[in-house]
Short mmCIF file of C-alpha atoms in Angstrom, two decimals:
data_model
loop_
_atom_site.label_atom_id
_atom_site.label_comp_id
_atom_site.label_asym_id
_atom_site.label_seq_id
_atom_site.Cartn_x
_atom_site.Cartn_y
_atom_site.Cartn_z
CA UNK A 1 -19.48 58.78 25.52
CA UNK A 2 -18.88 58.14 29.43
CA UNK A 3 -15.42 58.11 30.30
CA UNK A 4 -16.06 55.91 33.06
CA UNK A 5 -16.23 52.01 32.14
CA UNK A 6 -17.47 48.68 33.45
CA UNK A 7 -13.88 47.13 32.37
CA UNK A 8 -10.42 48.39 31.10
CA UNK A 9 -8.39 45.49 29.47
CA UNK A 10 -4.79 47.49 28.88
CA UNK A 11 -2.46 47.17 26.72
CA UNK A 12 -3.24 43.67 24.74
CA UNK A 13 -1.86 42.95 21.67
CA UNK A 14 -5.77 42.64 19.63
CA UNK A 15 -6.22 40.55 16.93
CA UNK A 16 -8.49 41.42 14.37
CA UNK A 17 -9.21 40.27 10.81
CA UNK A 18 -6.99 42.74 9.81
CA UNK A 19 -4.12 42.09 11.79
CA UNK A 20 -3.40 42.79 15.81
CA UNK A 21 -2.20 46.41 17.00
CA UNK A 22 -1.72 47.35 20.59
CA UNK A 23 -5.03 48.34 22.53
CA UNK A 24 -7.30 49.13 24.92
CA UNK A 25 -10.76 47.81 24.87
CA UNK A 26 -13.05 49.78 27.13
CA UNK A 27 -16.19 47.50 28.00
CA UNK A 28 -19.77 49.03 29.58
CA UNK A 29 -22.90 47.05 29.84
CA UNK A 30 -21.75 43.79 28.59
CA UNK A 31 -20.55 45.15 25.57
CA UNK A 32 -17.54 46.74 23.78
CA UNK A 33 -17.41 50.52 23.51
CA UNK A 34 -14.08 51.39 22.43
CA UNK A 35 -11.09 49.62 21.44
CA UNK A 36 -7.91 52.07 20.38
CA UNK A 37 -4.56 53.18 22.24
CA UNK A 38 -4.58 54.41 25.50
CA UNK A 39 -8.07 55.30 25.97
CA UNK A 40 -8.89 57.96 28.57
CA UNK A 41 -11.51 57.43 31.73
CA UNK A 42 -11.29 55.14 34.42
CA UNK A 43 -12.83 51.28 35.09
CA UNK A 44 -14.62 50.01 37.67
CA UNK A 45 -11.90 47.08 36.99
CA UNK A 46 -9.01 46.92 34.83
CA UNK A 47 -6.84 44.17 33.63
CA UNK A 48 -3.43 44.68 32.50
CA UNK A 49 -2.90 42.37 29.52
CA UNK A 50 0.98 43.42 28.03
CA UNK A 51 2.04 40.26 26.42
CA UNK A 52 -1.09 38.73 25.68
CA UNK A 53 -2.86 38.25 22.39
CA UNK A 54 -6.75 38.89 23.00
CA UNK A 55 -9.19 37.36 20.12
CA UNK A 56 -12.51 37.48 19.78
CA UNK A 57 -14.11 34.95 22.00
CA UNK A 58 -13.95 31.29 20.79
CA UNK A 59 -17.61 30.26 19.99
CA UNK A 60 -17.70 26.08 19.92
CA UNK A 61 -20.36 25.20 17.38
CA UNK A 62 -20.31 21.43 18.30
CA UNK A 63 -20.43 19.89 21.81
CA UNK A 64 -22.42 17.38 23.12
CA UNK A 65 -22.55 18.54 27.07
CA UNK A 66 -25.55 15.95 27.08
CA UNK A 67 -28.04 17.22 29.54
CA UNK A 68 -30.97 17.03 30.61
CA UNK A 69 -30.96 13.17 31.18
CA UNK A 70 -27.01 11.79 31.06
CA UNK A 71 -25.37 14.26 32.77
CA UNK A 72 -23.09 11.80 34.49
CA UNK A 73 -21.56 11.75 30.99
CA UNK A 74 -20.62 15.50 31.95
CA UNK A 75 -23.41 17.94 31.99
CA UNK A 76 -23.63 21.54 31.24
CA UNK A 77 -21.18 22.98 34.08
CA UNK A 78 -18.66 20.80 33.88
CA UNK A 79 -18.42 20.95 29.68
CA UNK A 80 -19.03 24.90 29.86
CA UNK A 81 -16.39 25.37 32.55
CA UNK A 82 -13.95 22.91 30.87
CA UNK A 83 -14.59 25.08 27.36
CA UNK A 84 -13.91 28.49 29.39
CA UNK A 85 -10.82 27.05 30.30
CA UNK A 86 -9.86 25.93 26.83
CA UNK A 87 -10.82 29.62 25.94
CA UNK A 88 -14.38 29.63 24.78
CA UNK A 89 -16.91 32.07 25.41
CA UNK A 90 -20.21 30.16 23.59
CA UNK A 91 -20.93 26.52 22.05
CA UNK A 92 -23.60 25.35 20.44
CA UNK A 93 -24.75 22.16 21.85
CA UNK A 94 -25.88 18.79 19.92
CA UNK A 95 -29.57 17.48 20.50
CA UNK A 96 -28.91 13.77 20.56
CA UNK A 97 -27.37 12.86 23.67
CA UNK A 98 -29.78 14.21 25.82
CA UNK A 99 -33.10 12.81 27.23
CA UNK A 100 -35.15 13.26 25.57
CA UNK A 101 -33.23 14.42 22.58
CA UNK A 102 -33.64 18.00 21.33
CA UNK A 103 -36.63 17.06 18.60
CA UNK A 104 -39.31 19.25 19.43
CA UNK A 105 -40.19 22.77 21.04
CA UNK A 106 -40.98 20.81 24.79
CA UNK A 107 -37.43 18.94 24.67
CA UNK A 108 -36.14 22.61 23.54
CA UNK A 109 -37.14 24.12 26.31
CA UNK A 110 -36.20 21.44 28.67
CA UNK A 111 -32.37 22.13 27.30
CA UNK A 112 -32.90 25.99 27.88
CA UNK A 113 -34.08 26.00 31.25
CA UNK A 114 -31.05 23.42 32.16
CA UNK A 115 -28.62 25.38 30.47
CA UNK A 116 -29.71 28.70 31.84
CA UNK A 117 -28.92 27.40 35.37
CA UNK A 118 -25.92 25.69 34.84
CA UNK A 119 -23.73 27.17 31.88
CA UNK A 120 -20.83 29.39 32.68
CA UNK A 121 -20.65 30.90 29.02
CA UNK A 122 -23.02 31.43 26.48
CA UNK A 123 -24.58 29.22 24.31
CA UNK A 124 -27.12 28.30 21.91
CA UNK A 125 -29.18 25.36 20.66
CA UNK A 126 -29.39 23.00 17.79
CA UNK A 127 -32.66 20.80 16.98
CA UNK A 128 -32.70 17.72 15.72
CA UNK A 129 -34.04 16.60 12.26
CA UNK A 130 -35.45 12.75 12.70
CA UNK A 131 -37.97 10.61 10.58
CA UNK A 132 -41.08 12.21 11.92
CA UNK A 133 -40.37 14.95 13.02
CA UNK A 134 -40.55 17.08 9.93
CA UNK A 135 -43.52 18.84 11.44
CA UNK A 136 -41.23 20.37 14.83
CA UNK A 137 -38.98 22.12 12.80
CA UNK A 138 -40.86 25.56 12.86
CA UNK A 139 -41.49 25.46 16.47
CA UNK A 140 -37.87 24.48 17.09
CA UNK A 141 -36.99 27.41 14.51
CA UNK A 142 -39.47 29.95 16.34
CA UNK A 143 -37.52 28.45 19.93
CA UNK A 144 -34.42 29.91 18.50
CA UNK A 145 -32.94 26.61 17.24
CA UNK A 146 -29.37 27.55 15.75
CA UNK A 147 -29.89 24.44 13.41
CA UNK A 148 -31.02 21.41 12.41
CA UNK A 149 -28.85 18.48 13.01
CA UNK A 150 -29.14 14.71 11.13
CA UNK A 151 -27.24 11.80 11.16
CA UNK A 152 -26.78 9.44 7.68
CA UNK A 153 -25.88 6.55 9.73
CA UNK A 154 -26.13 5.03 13.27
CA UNK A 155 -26.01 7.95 15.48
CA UNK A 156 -25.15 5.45 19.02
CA UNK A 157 -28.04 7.02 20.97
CA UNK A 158 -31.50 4.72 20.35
CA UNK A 159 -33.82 7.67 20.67
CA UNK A 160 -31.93 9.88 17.83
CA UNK A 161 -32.37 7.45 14.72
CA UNK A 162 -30.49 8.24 11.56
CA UNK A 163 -32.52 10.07 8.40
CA UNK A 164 -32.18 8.01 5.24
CA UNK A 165 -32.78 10.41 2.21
CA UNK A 166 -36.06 10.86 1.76
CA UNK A 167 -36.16 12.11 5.46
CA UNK A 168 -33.25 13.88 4.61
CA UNK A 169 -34.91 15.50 1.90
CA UNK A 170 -38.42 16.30 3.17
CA UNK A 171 -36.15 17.48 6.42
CA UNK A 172 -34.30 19.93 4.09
CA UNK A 173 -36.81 21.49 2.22
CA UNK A 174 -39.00 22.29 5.14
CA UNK A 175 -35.64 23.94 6.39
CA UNK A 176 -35.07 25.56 3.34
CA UNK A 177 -38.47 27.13 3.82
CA UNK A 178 -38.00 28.51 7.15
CA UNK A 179 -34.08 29.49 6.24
CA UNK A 180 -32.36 26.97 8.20
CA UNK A 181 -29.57 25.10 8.04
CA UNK A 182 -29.18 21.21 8.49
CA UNK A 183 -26.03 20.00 10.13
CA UNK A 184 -25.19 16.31 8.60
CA UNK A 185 -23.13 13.79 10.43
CA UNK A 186 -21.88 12.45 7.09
CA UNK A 187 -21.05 8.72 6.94
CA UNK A 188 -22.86 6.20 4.60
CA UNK A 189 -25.16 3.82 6.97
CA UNK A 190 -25.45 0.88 4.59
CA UNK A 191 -21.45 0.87 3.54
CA UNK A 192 -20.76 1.45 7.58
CA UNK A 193 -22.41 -2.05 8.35
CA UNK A 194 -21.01 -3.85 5.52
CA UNK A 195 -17.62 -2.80 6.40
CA UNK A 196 -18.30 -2.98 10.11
CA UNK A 197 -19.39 -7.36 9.43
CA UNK A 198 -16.15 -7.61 7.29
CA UNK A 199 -13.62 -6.17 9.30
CA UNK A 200 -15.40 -7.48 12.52
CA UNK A 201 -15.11 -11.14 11.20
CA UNK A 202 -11.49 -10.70 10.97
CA UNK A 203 -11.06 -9.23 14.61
CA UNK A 204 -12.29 -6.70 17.60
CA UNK A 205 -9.02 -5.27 18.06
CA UNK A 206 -8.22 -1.30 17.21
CA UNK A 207 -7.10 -2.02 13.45
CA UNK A 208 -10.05 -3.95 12.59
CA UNK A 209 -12.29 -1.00 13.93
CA UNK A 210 -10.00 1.01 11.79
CA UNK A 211 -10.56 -0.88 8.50
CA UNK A 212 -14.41 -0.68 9.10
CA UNK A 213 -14.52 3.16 8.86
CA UNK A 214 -12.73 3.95 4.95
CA UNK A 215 -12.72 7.25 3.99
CA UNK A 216 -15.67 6.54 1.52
CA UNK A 217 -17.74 5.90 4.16
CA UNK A 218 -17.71 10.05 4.49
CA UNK A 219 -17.31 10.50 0.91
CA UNK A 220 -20.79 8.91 -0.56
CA UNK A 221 -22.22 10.39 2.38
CA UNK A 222 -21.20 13.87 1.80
CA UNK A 223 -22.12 13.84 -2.04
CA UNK A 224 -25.61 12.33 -0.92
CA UNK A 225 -25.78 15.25 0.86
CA UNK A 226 -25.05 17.81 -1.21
CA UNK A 227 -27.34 16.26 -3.88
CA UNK A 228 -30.10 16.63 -1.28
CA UNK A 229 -29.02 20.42 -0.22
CA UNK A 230 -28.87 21.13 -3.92
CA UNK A 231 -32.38 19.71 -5.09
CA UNK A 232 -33.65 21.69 -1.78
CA UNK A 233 -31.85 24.74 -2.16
CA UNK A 234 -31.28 23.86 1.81
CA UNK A 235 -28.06 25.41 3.31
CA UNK A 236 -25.91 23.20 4.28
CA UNK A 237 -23.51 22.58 6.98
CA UNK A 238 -20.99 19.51 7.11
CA UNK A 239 -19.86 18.74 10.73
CA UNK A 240 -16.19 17.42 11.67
CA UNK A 241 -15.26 16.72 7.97
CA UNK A 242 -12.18 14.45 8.53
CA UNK A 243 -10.66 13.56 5.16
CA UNK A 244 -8.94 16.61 2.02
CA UNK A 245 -11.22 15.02 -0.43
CA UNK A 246 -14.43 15.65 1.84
CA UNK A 247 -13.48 19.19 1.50
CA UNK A 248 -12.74 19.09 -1.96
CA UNK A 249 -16.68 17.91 -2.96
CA UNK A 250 -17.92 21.13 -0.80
CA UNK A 251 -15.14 23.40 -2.33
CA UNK A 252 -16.39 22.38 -5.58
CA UNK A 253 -20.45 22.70 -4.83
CA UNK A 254 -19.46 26.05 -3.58
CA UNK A 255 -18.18 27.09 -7.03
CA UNK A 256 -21.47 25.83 -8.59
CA UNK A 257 -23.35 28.47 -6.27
CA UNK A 258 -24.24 25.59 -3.49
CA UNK A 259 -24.90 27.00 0.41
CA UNK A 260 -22.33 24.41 1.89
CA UNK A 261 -19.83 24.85 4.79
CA UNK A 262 -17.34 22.85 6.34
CA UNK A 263 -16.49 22.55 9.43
CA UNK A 264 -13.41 20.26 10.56
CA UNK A 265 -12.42 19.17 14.23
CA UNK A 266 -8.97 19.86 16.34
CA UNK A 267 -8.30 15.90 16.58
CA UNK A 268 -8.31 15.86 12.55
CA UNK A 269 -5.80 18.23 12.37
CA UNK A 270 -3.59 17.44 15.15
CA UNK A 271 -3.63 13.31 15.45
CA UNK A 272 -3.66 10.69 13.37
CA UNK A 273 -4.68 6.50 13.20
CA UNK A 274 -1.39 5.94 14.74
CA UNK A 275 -2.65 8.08 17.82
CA UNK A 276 -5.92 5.26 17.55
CA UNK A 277 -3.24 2.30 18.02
CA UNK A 278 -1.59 4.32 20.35
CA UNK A 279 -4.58 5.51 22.93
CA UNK A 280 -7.15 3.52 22.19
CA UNK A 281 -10.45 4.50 23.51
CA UNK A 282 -9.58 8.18 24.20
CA UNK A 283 -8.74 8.43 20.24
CA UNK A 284 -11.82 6.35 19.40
CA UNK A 285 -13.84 8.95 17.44
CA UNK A 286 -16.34 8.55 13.98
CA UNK A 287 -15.42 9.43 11.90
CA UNK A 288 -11.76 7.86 12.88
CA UNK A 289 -8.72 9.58 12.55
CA UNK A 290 -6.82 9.33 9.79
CA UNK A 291 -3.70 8.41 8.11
CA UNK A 292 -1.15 11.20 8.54
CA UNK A 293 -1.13 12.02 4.45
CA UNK A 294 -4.51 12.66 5.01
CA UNK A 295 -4.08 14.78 8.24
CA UNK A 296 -1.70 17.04 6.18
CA UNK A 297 -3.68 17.33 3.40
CA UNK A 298 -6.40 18.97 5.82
CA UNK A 299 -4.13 21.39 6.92
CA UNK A 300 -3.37 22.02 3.40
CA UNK A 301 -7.18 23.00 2.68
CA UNK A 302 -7.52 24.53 5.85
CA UNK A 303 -4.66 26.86 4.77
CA UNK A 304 -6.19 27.59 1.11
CA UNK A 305 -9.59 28.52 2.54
CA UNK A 306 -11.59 25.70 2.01
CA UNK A 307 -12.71 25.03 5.64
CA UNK A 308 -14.91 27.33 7.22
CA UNK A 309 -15.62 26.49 11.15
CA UNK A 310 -13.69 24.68 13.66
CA UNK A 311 -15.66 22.89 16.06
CA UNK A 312 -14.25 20.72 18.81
CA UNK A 313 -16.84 18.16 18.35
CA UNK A 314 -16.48 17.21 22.26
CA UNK A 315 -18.16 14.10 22.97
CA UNK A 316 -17.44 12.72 26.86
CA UNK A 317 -18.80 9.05 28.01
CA UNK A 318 -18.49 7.61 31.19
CA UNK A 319 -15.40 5.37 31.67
CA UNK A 320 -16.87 2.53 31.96
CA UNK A 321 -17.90 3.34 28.35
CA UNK A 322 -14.83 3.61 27.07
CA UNK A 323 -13.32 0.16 28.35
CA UNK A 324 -13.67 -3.14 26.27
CA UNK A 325 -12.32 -6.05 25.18
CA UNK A 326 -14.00 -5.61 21.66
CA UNK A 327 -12.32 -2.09 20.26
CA UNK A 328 -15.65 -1.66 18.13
CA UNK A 329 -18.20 -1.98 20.99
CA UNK A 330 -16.38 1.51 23.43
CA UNK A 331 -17.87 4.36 23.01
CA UNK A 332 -16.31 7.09 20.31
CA UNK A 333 -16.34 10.12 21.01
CA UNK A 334 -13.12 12.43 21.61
CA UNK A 335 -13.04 14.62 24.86
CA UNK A 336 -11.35 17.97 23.33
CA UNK A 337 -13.24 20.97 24.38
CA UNK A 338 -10.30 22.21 26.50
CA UNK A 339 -7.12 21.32 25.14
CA UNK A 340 -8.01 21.28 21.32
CA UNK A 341 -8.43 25.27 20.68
CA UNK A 342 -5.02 25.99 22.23
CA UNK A 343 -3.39 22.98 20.35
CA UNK A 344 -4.45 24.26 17.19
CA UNK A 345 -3.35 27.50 17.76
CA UNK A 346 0.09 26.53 19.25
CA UNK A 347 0.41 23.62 15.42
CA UNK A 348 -1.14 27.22 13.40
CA UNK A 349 1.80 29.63 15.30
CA UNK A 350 4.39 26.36 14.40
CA UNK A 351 3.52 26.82 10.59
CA UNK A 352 2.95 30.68 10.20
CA UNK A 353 3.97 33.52 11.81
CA UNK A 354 1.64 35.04 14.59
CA UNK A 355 0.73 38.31 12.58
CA UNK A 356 -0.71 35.42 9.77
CA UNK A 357 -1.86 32.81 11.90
CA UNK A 358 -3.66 34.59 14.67
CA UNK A 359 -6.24 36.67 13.09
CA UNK A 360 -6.72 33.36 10.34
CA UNK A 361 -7.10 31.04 12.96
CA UNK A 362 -9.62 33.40 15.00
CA UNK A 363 -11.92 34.13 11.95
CA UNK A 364 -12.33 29.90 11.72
CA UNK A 365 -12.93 30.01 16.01
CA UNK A 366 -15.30 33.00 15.75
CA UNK A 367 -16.15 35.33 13.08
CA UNK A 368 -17.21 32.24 10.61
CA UNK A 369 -19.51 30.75 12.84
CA UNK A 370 -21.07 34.01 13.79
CA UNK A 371 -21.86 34.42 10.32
CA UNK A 372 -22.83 31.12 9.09
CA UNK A 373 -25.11 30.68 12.42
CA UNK A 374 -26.50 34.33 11.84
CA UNK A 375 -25.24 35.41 15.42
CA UNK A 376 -22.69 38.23 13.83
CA UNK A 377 -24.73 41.18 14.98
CA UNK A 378 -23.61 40.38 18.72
CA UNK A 379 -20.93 37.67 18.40
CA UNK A 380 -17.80 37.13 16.30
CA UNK A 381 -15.76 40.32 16.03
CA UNK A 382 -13.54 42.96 18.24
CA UNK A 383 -15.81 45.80 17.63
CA UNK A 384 -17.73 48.38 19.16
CA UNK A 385 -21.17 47.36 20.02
CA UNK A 386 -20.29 43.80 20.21
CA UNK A 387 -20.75 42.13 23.05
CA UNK A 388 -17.51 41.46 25.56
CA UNK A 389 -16.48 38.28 24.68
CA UNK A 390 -12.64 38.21 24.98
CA UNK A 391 -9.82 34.89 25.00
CA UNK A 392 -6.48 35.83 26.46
CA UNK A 393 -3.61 34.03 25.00
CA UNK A 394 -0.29 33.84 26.01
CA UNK A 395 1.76 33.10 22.66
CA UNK A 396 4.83 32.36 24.80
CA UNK A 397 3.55 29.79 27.25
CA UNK A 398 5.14 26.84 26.59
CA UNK A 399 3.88 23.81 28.56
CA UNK A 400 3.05 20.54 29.05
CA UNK A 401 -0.77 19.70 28.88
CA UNK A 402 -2.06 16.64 31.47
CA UNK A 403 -5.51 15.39 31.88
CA UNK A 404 -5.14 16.57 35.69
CA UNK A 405 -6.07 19.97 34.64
CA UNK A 406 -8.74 18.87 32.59
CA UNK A 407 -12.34 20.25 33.98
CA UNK A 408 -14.55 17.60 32.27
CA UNK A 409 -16.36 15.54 34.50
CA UNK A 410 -14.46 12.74 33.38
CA UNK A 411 -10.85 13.32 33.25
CA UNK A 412 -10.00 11.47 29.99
CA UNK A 413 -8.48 13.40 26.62
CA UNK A 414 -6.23 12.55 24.07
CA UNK A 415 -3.43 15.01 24.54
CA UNK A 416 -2.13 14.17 27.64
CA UNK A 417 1.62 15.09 27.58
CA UNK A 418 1.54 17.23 24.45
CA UNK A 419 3.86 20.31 24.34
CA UNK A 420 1.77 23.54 23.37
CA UNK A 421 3.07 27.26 22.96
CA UNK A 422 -0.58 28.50 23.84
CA UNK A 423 -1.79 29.23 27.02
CA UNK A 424 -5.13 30.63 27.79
CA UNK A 425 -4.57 33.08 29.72
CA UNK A 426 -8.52 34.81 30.83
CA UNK A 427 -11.63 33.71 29.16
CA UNK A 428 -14.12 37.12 29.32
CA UNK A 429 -18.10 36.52 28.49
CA UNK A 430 -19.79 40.18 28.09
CA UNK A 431 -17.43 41.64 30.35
CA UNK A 432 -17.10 39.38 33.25
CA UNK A 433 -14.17 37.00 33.79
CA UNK A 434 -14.81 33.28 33.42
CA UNK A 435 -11.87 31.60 33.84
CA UNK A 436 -8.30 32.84 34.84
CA UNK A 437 -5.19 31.97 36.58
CA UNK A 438 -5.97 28.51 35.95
CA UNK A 439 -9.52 27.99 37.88
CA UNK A 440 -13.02 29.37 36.94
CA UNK A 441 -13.23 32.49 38.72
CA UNK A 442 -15.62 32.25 41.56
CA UNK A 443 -19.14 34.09 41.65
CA UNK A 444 -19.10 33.47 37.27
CA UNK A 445 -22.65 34.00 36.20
CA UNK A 446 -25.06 31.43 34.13
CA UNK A 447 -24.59 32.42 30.66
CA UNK A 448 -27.18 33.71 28.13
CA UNK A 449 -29.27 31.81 25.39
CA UNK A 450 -28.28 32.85 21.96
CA UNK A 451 -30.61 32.76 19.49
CA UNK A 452 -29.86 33.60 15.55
CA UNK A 453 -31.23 36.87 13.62
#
């Protein structure tokens, strides 16, 4: 082995699944070589990091960054900046928002080529499943599609229309098939607009929206779909699962032998309905947040094992989109790619100590969705032979978060004000410094296309 390196990060405290020790980590060609104490040789660059934490780069399974075609809503530099900033190294971005929507090898490629030019980390791809479209699945698969993604209700965007089950289940077994997985947005579509016409009789205002979203909504959406995956033998993947009893039905397919995972969202796990009231439009998000009990109880199956990804679930709209006078016609999505990571981690360091929180928290940021997405031979871990993808924490930061800061091309988040112990410190992609010091660093390189094993 060379004793000359690419990179020399010295002296961080490294987190791995099994624990953090003081290290080196020696970095050539994009990728780690060594990681151990006081390793010999010299860098071409070196970064002293005493005091920090360094994890395994945070890779964001669930962003809408919505271009080609609405990137005034924020586009692919502005989202991928914003996530290096909140510490992220990858994401995997959504196919609806986009025109045209990810549904097909063409509108594939379209994403690539955008993202290619314009993202600052690395990133991969998710197709869409849609009625019709059961017949683009392999091409998208053969593209390097992470995924297949559905909605069971109203998905907002016109040109990505919900799958009802029997799309969801001719959808799934072609996946099954080619060994995808389908990504359901899991609320029931004919409860949503019979609770949606009650509650909108009685007002427009933020409670009424409120009382139009129950948790069953999720509930008989998530069994549906599990039903589905289980008649398939399709794997399974629920996105930003908001409620303890949504993770309950999963925990208990698992046990039967079902291929489910869960992923959950920061906003679930650090606000609440009150925060709805509170913010308004900035909170607005489907499905809503919940009642604090519930929030709690999240943590409490987060904590137990029961939740498998974290995923910020981003989802920026212009401003005007997010003004009203009727709560239930503004846009909902949260903005939370670069705030919600470091939140987490700051609630996480408030309820366990670092040496337990850290390395559980990074597995749910990184190593899980490596492995679920079938990206671990590259991405996920603090290893040799992986590639150089490094977030530098700063455990003793404390500081105030404001939406001046925030890198999105809309300025507009719910945690404005909000006290956090985390700073992130230096986001690395395969060697090369992202973000640091507070700004993207300048000359930072398009990132690279990741497709699965």
């Amino acid at each position: 082995m060379s004793d000359h390196y690419d990179l020399m990060v010295r002296g961080a405290t490294v987190v791995t699944p099994a624990g953090a020790t003081r290290a080196d980590i020696a970095v050539a060609d994009g990728k780690i070589v060594r990681i151990g104490p006081d390793i010999p040789g010299a860098a071409s660059a070196s970064i002293g990091a005493s005091g920090l934490h360094v994890i395994a780069g945070i890779i964001d399974s669930h962003v809408h960054f919505n271009e080609p075609g609405r990137a005034q809503w924020e586009g692919l530099e502005h989202g991928s900046c914003a996530l290096a900033a909140g510490g992220g190294t990858s994401f995997f971005d959504m196919p609806l928002n986009s025109l045209p929507p990810v549904t097909d090898a063409a509108s594939f490629a379209l994403k690539r080529a955008a993202a290619e030019r314009l993202s600052r980390t690395d990133f991969g791809i998710w197709g869409g499943l849609v009625p019709g479209n059961v017949d683009q699945l392999e091409p998208m698969r053969d593209a390097g599609a992470i995924g297949f993604k559905a909605f069971m209700c109203d998905s907002g965007a016109e040109e990505f229309p919900l799958s009802d089950a029997a799309t969801l289940r001719a959808g799934m077994k072609r996946a099954a098939e080619l060994g995808m997985v389908v990504a359901v947005h899991a609320e029931d579509e004919a409860l949503a607009r019979a609770r949606t016409a009650e509650q909108h009789a009685r007002g427009t205002d933020v409670r009424s929206w409120l009382g139009s979203r129950p948790v069953e909504l999720e509930l008989a959406a998530i069994r549906t779909a599990l039903d589905i995956a289980g008649e398939t033998r399709c794997g399974l993947h629920l996105v930003h699962v908001s409620t303890p009893e949504g993770v309950a039905l999963a925990r208990d397919a698992k046990k039967l032998g079902a291929d489910v995972s869960v992923e959950t969202c920061p906003h679930y796990l650090l606000l609440s309905d009150r925060d709805v009231i509170r913010l308004g439009a900035p909170a607005k998000c489907f499905p809503p947040l919940r009642p604090d009990e519930l929030r709690l109880g999240l943590w409490r199956e987060l904590e137990g094992g029961s939740i498998d990804t974290i995923g910020s679930d981003h989802s920026p709209a212009p401003p005007e989109m997010k003004k009203a006078d009727d709560f239930f016609s503004i846009w909902g999505g949260i903005s939370g790619c670069q705030h919600g990571f470091e939140l987490l981690l700051s609630e996480a360091l408030a309820r366990r100590p670092a040496e337990i929180a850290l390395p559980f928290m990074s597995a749910l940021f990184s190593a899980n969705v490596a492995r679920r997405f079938r990206i671990d031979r590259t991405k996920g871990r603090l290893a040799a032979g992986f590639d150089a993808d490094l977030t530098f924490i700063d455990i003793a930061g404390e500081h105030t978060l404001s939406n001046r800061d925030l890198l999105y091309m809309h300025r507009q988040g719910p945690y404005d004000g909000r006290k956090s112990r985390v700073r992130i410190a230096r986001t690395i992609v395969r060697g090369r410094t992202v973000f640091a010091q507070g700004r993207i660093a300048p000359g930072a390189t398009p990132g690279h296309f990741i497709r699965p094993s």
